XYZ file of C-alpha atoms in Angstrom:
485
model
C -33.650 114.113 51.129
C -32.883 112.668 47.445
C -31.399 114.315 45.293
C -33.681 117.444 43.338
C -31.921 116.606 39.850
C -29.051 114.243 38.529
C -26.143 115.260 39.312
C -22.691 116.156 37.556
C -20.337 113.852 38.815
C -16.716 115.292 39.055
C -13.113 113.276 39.689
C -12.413 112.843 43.143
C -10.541 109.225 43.939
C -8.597 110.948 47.024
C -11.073 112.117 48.836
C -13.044 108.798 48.582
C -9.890 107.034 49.320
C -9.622 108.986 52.405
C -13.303 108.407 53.828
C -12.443 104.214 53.018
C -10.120 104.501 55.285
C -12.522 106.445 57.716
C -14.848 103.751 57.357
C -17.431 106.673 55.763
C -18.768 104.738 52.716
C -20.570 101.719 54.780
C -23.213 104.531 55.358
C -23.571 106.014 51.872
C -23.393 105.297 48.341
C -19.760 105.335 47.082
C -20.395 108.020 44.551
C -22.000 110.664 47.130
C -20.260 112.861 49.658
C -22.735 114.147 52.703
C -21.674 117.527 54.434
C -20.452 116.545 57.167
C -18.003 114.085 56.117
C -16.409 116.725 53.722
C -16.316 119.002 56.447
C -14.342 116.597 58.900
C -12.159 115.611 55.761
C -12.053 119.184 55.620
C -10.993 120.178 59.006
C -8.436 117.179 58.479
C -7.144 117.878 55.394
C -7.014 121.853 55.277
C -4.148 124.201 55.291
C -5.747 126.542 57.634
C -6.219 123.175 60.575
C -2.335 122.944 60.261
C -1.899 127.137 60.691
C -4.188 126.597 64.238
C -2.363 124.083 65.742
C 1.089 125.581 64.811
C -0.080 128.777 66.272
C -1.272 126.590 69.098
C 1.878 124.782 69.986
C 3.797 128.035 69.854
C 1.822 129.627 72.574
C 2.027 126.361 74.743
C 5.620 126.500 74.121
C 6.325 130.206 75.263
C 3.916 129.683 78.709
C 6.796 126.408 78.932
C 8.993 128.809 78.195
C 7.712 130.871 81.167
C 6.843 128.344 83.493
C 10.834 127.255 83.326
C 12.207 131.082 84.288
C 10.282 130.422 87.272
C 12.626 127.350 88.197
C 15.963 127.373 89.600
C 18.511 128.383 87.506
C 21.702 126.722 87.310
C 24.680 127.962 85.209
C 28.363 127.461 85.107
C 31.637 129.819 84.221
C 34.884 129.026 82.991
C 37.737 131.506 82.088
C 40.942 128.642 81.044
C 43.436 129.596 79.856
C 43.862 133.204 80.642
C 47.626 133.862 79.626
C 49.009 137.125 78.874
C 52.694 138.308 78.121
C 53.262 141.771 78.224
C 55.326 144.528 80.169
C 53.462 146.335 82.429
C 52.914 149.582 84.443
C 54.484 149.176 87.985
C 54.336 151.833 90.501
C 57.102 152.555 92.778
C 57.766 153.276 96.270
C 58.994 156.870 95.425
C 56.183 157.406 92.909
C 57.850 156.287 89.902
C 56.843 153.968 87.374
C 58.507 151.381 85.542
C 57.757 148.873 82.593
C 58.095 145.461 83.454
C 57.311 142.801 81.715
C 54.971 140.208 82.357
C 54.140 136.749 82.049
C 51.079 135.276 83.984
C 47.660 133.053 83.197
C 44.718 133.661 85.894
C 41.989 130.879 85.446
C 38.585 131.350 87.029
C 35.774 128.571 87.299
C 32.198 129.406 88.805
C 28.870 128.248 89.548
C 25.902 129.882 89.795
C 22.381 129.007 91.140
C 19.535 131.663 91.511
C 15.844 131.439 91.979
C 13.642 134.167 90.805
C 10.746 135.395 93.875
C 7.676 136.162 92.147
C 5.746 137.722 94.915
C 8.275 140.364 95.724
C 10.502 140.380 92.578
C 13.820 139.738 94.133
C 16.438 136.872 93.219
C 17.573 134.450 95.809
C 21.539 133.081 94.764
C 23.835 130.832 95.690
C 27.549 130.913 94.326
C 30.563 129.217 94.096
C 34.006 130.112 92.993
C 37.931 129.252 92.456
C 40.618 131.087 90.771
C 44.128 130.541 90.741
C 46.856 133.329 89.570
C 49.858 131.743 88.294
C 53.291 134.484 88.202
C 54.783 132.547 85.773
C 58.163 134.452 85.292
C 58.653 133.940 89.179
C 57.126 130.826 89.445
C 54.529 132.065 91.843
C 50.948 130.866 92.519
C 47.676 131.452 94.482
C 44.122 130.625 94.852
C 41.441 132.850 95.513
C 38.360 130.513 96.692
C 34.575 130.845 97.475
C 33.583 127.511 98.379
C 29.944 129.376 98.784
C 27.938 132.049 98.889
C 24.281 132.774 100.087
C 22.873 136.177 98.981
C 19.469 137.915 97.825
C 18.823 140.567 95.561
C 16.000 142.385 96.555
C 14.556 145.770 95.131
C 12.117 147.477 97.342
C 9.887 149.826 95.278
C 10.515 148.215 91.644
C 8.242 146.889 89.432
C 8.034 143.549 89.561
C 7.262 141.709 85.925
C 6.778 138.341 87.340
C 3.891 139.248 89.510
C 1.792 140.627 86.178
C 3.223 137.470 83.950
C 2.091 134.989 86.591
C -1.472 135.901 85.607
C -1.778 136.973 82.245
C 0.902 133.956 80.646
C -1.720 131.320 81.723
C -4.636 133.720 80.002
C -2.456 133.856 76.472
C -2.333 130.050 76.661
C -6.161 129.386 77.303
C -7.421 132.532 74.235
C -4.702 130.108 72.203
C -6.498 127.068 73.476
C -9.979 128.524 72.403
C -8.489 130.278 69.367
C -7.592 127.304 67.869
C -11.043 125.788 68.117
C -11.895 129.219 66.267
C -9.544 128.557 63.744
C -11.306 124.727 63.206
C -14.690 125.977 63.139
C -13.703 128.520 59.955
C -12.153 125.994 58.034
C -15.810 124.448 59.017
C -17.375 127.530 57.664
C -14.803 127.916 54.730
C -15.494 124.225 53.526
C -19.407 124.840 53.535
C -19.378 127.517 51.180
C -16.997 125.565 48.817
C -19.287 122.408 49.366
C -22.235 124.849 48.731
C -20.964 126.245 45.651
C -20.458 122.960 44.274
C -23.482 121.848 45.205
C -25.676 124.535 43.562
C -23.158 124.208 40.459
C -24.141 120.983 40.027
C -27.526 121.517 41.066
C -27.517 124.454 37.718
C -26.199 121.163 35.943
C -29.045 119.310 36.676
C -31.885 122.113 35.934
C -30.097 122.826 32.731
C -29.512 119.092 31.305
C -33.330 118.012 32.569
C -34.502 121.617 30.526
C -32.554 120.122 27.852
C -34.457 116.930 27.804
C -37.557 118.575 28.335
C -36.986 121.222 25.295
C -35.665 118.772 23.045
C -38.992 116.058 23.574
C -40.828 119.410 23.064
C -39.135 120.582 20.193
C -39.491 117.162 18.656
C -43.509 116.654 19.687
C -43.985 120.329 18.368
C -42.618 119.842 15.043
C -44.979 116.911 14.590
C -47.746 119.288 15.623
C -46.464 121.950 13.020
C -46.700 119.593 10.675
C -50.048 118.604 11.073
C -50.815 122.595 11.101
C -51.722 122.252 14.527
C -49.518 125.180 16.154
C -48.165 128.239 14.350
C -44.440 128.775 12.927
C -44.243 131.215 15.943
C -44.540 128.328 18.854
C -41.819 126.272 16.630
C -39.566 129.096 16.718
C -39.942 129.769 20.302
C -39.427 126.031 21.285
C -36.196 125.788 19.500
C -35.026 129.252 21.021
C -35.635 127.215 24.355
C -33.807 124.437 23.149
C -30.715 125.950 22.311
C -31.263 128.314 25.394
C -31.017 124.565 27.700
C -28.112 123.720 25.631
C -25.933 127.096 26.164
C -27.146 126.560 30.196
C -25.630 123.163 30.684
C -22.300 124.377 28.740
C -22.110 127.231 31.398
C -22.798 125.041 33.868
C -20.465 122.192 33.149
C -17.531 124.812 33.615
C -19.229 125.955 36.748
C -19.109 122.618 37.921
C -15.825 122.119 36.837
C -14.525 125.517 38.541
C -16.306 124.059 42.171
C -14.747 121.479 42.069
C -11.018 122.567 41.478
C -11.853 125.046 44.303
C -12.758 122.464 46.914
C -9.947 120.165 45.861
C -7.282 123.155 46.236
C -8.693 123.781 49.587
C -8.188 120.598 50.446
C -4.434 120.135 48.938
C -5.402 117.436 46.662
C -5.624 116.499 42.695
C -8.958 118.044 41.169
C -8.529 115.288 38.472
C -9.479 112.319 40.423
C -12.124 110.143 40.980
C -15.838 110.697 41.425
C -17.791 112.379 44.100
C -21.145 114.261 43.918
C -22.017 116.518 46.869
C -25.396 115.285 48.478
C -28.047 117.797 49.131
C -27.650 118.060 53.222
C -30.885 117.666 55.109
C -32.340 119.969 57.613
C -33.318 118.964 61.150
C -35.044 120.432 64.372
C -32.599 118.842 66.464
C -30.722 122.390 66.603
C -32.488 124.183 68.955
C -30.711 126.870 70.420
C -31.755 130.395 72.505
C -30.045 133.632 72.865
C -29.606 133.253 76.263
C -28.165 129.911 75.656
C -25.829 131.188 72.771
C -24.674 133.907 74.639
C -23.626 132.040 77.801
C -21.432 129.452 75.752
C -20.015 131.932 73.920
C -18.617 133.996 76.758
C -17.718 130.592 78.769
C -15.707 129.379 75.071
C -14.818 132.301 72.976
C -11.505 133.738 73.207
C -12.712 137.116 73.010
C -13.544 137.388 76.381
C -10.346 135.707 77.709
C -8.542 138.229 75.749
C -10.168 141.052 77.572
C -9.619 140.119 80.769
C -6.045 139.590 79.697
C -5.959 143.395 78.011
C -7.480 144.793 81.006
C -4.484 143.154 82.662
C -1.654 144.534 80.753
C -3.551 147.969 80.560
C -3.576 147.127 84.510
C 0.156 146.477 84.471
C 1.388 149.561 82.182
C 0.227 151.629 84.739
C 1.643 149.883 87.269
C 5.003 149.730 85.442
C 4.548 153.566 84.792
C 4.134 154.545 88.458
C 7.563 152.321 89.852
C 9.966 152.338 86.900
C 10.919 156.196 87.116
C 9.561 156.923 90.647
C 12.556 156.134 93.620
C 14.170 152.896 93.915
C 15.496 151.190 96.637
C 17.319 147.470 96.578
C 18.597 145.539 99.169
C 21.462 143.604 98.178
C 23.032 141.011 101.416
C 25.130 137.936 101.223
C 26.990 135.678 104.455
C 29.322 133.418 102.766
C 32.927 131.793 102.933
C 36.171 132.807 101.257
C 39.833 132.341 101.570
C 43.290 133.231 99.898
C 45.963 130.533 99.745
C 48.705 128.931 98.193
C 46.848 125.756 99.714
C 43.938 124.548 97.516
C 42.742 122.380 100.623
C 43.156 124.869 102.824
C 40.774 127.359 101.243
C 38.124 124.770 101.500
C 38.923 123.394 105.014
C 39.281 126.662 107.063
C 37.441 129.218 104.864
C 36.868 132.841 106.498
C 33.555 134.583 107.095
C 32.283 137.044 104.120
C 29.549 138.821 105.089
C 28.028 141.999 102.405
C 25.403 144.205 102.983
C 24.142 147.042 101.083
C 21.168 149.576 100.395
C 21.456 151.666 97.509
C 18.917 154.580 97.228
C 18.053 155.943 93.401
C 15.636 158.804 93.726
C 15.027 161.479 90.922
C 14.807 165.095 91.754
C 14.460 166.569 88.302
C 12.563 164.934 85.685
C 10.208 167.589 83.796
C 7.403 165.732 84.376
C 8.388 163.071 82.772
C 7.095 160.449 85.333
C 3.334 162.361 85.358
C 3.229 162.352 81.293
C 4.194 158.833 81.438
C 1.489 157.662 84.477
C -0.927 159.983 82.046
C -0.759 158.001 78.745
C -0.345 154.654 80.860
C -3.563 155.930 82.558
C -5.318 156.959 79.298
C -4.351 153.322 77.635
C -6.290 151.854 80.867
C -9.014 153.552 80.205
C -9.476 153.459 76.467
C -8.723 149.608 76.669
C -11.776 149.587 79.448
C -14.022 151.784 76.754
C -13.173 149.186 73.946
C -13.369 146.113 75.611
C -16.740 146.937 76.520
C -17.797 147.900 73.119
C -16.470 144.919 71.585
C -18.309 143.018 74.007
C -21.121 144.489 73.120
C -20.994 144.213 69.718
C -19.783 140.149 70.065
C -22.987 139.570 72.351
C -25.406 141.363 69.570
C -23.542 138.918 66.905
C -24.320 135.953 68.327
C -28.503 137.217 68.985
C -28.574 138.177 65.445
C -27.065 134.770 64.275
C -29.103 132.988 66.851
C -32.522 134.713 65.061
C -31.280 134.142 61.057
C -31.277 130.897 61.894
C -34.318 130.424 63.405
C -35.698 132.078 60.742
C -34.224 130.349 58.546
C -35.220 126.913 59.739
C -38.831 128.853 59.099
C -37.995 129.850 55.342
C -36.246 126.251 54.220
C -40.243 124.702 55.099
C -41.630 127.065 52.760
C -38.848 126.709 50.350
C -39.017 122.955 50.389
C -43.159 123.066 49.838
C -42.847 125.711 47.021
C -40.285 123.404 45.459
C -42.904 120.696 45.147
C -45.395 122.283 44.092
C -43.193 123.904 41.251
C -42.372 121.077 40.406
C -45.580 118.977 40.236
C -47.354 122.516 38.287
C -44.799 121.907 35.492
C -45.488 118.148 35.391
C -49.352 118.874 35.284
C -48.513 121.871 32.748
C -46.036 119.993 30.801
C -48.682 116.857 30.160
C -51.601 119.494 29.254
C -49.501 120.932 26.545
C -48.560 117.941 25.403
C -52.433 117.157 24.940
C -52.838 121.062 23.474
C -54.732 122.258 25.916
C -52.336 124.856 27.709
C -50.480 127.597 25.643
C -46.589 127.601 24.868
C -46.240 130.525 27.264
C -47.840 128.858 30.291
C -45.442 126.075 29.447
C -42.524 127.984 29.608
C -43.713 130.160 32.537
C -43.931 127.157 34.820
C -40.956 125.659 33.519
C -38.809 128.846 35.054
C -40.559 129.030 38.177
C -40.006 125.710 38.831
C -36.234 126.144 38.173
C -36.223 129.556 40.215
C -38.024 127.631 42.967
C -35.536 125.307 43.149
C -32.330 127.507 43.350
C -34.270 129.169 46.004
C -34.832 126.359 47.691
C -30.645 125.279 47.576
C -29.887 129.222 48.814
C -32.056 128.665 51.559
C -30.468 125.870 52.273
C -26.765 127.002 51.725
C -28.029 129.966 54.201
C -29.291 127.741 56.834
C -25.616 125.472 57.319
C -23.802 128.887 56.711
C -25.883 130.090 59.592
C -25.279 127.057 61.864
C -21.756 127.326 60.564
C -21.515 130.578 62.156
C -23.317 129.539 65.230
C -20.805 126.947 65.791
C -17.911 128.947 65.401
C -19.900 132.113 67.587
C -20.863 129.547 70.478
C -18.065 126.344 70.396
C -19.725 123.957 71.252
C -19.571 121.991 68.086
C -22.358 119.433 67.938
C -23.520 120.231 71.147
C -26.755 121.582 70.545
């Protein structure tokens, strides 16, 4: 669609810098700027892109994060030097003690490899070990080895974390994944009501400086006519009123123009005293046809809502689950078979090691608590259900979000025919209206009737407009699936 008036160019070299580059101006004029081009420049360019994909990477790097605890483990010791001279306390054979002093340095070095169980929670290990005491005041030494040792570290009615974070760690990642599509599509529906408020400022422009030109050919013709004592003083007065009435409008609507146009180039990080751009009135197509049923399905497939409650219904899931084992009794296995051996010898110790063998159960079970176990299973157990309650609600209320968007803008699409036709015919009424007057056959009043219901008819028809991409906006960001449909 052309443009309804001429309009007020503003300085905007960056941004047509940037769509050179794009290759956007072999499509378009070089002064004009269609909608979707700002709003990719937008999406580019935007502070609130560079928020989403920071938030993004952070949640991919925490499931990393995740996904490495569940790897073997592999860490190392060291305790060099380990001197100390002091006197110490020695018991002696008749019970006695004496003071005497010391001088020794015992090293250690270690190794340590473990691997977490996620199904049952326990920790499978593997050590190794040397230490040597040095006596040094008697010039005595010895080696304590464990060339290696096999061992698990099971508990038996604990709750086990990894189980829960195996499912709902890969859920945080995907609502991040979707969330950050969100995030895109508002900077989408951010950047349309900036583009939209420029475009009706300079769309006010236009009306004001073509009333202008209008009022002052009027003004002129009519004081010919009063000279001729063809109209009255009254009509003279009352076309210079209008006159200065168009002038005051464009004033007021240069600033808003001016104001628009900072706006969008804030939003977009750049200088608003650049080169020039003018907004282009965005057409309207039938190409976006969309049902509720339609709507509603992508948006439950997409949206992150509904990964999120399947991941709150988890962690409600795993509260209780947490509340039932954490105080209730506890039983771990600990058992290790290994090889160890004490010698002056460091070859020895690894040559003709001894058997270690360690085995124990250790039983932790609560016999007074005050109910403190019950309270906590009962606000665990309320959380699970209140979370249920919510969740559902929300759904609810997400589902009846997208049918109401999905019927504005099919209404919509409706209204912006209308709109468009009473635009024209505003329009040519005034031109028929404005060329009768000029011949004296239609009153002053008509005149200036026609001239405002033109003008009215044509803001309407730009806040249709700005309400039908605001809609589809919203559509977009309710359903994700961009220009899908």
């Amino acid at each position: 669609m052309p443009d309804l008036y001429p309009l007020h160019r503003f300085r905007y070299w960056t941004v047509l810098s940037l769509l050179v580059l794009s290759g956007g101006l072999a499509a378009q004029p070089a002064d004009t700027l269609e909608l979707e081009r700002f709003l990719d420049l937008a999406v580019e360019q935007a502070l609130g892109r560079q928020a989403a994909e920071r938030d993004l990477r952070v949640a991919q790097l925490n499931y990393g994060v995740f996904r490495a605890s569940l790897l073997p483990q592999i860490s190392g010791s060291a305790n060099f030097p380990n001197y100390s001279r002091t006197f110490g306390e020695i018991t002696q054979p008749d019970g006695t003690v004496r003071f005497q002093p010391v001088r020794n340095n015992n090293s250690a070095l270690g190794l340590n490899l473990s691997q977490a169980i996620p199904g049952t929670g326990g920790v499978l290990f593997v050590q190794s070990s040397l230490q040597r005491f040095d006596d040094l005041a008697s010039d005595f030494y010895l080696y304590n080895g464990l060339p290696f040792r096999v061992g698990l570290l099971q508990p038996i009615f604990a709750f086990n974390p990894i189980k829960w974070d195996r499912r709902i760690e890969p859920l945080l990642v995907t609502e991040a994944e979707k969330q950050y599509v969100v995030d895109k599509e508002l900077v989408r529906a951010t950047a349309t009501q900036l583009y939209f408020d420029l475009l009706l400022a300079e769309q006010e422009y236009g009306i004001a400086s073509t009333n202008l030109t209008a009022n002052e050919r009027l003004y002129t013709i009519a004081q010919e006519r009063y000279e001729l004592g063809k109209i009255s003083r009254r009509d003279l007065v009352q076309l210079e009123l209008e006159k200065i009435s168009a002038e005051r409008a464009r004033l007021r609507a240069e600033q808003s123009v001016s104001e628009a146009s900072a706006a969008v180039a804030t939003y977009l990080g750049l200088d608003p005293q650049s080169n020039a751009f003018v907004p282009a009135v965005p057409p309207t197509s039938g190409e976006h046809l969309i049902t509720e049923g339609q709507a509603l399905d992508w948006a439950r497939t997409n949206r992150p809502e509904w990964t999120a409650f399947t991941r709150r219904r988890l962690e409600a899931d795993r509260a209780v689950d947490q509340a039932r084992k954490t105080d209730g009794p506890q039983l771990d296995l600990t058992a290790s078979v290994g090889r160890v051996r004490s010698s002056s010898d460091l070859a020895e110790i690894y040559q003709d090691a001894l058997p270690e063998e360690f085995v124990q159960l250790r039983l932790s079970l609560p016999i007074v608590d005050w109910g403190q176990r019950r309270k906590r299973m009962q606000i665990a157990q309320a959380e699970l259900e209140y979370t249920s309650m919510a969740v559902e609600r929300e759904a609810l209320s997400l589902e009846n979000a997208v049918r109401q968007t999905v019927r504005d803008f099919q209404t919509l699409q409706q209204e912006l025919e209308m709109a468009q036709r009473v635009q024209e015919l505003s329009e040519e009424r005034f031109r028929i209206t404005t060329e009768s007057y000029v011949l004296g056959a239609t009153p002053l009043a008509e005149l200036t009737l026609a001239q405002r219901e033109k003008d009215q008819a044509v803001r309407a028809y730009i806040s249709t407009l700005r309400a039908y991409w605001t809609a589809y906006a919203d559509l977009r960001q309710l359903t994700l699936r961009g220009d899908r449909f």
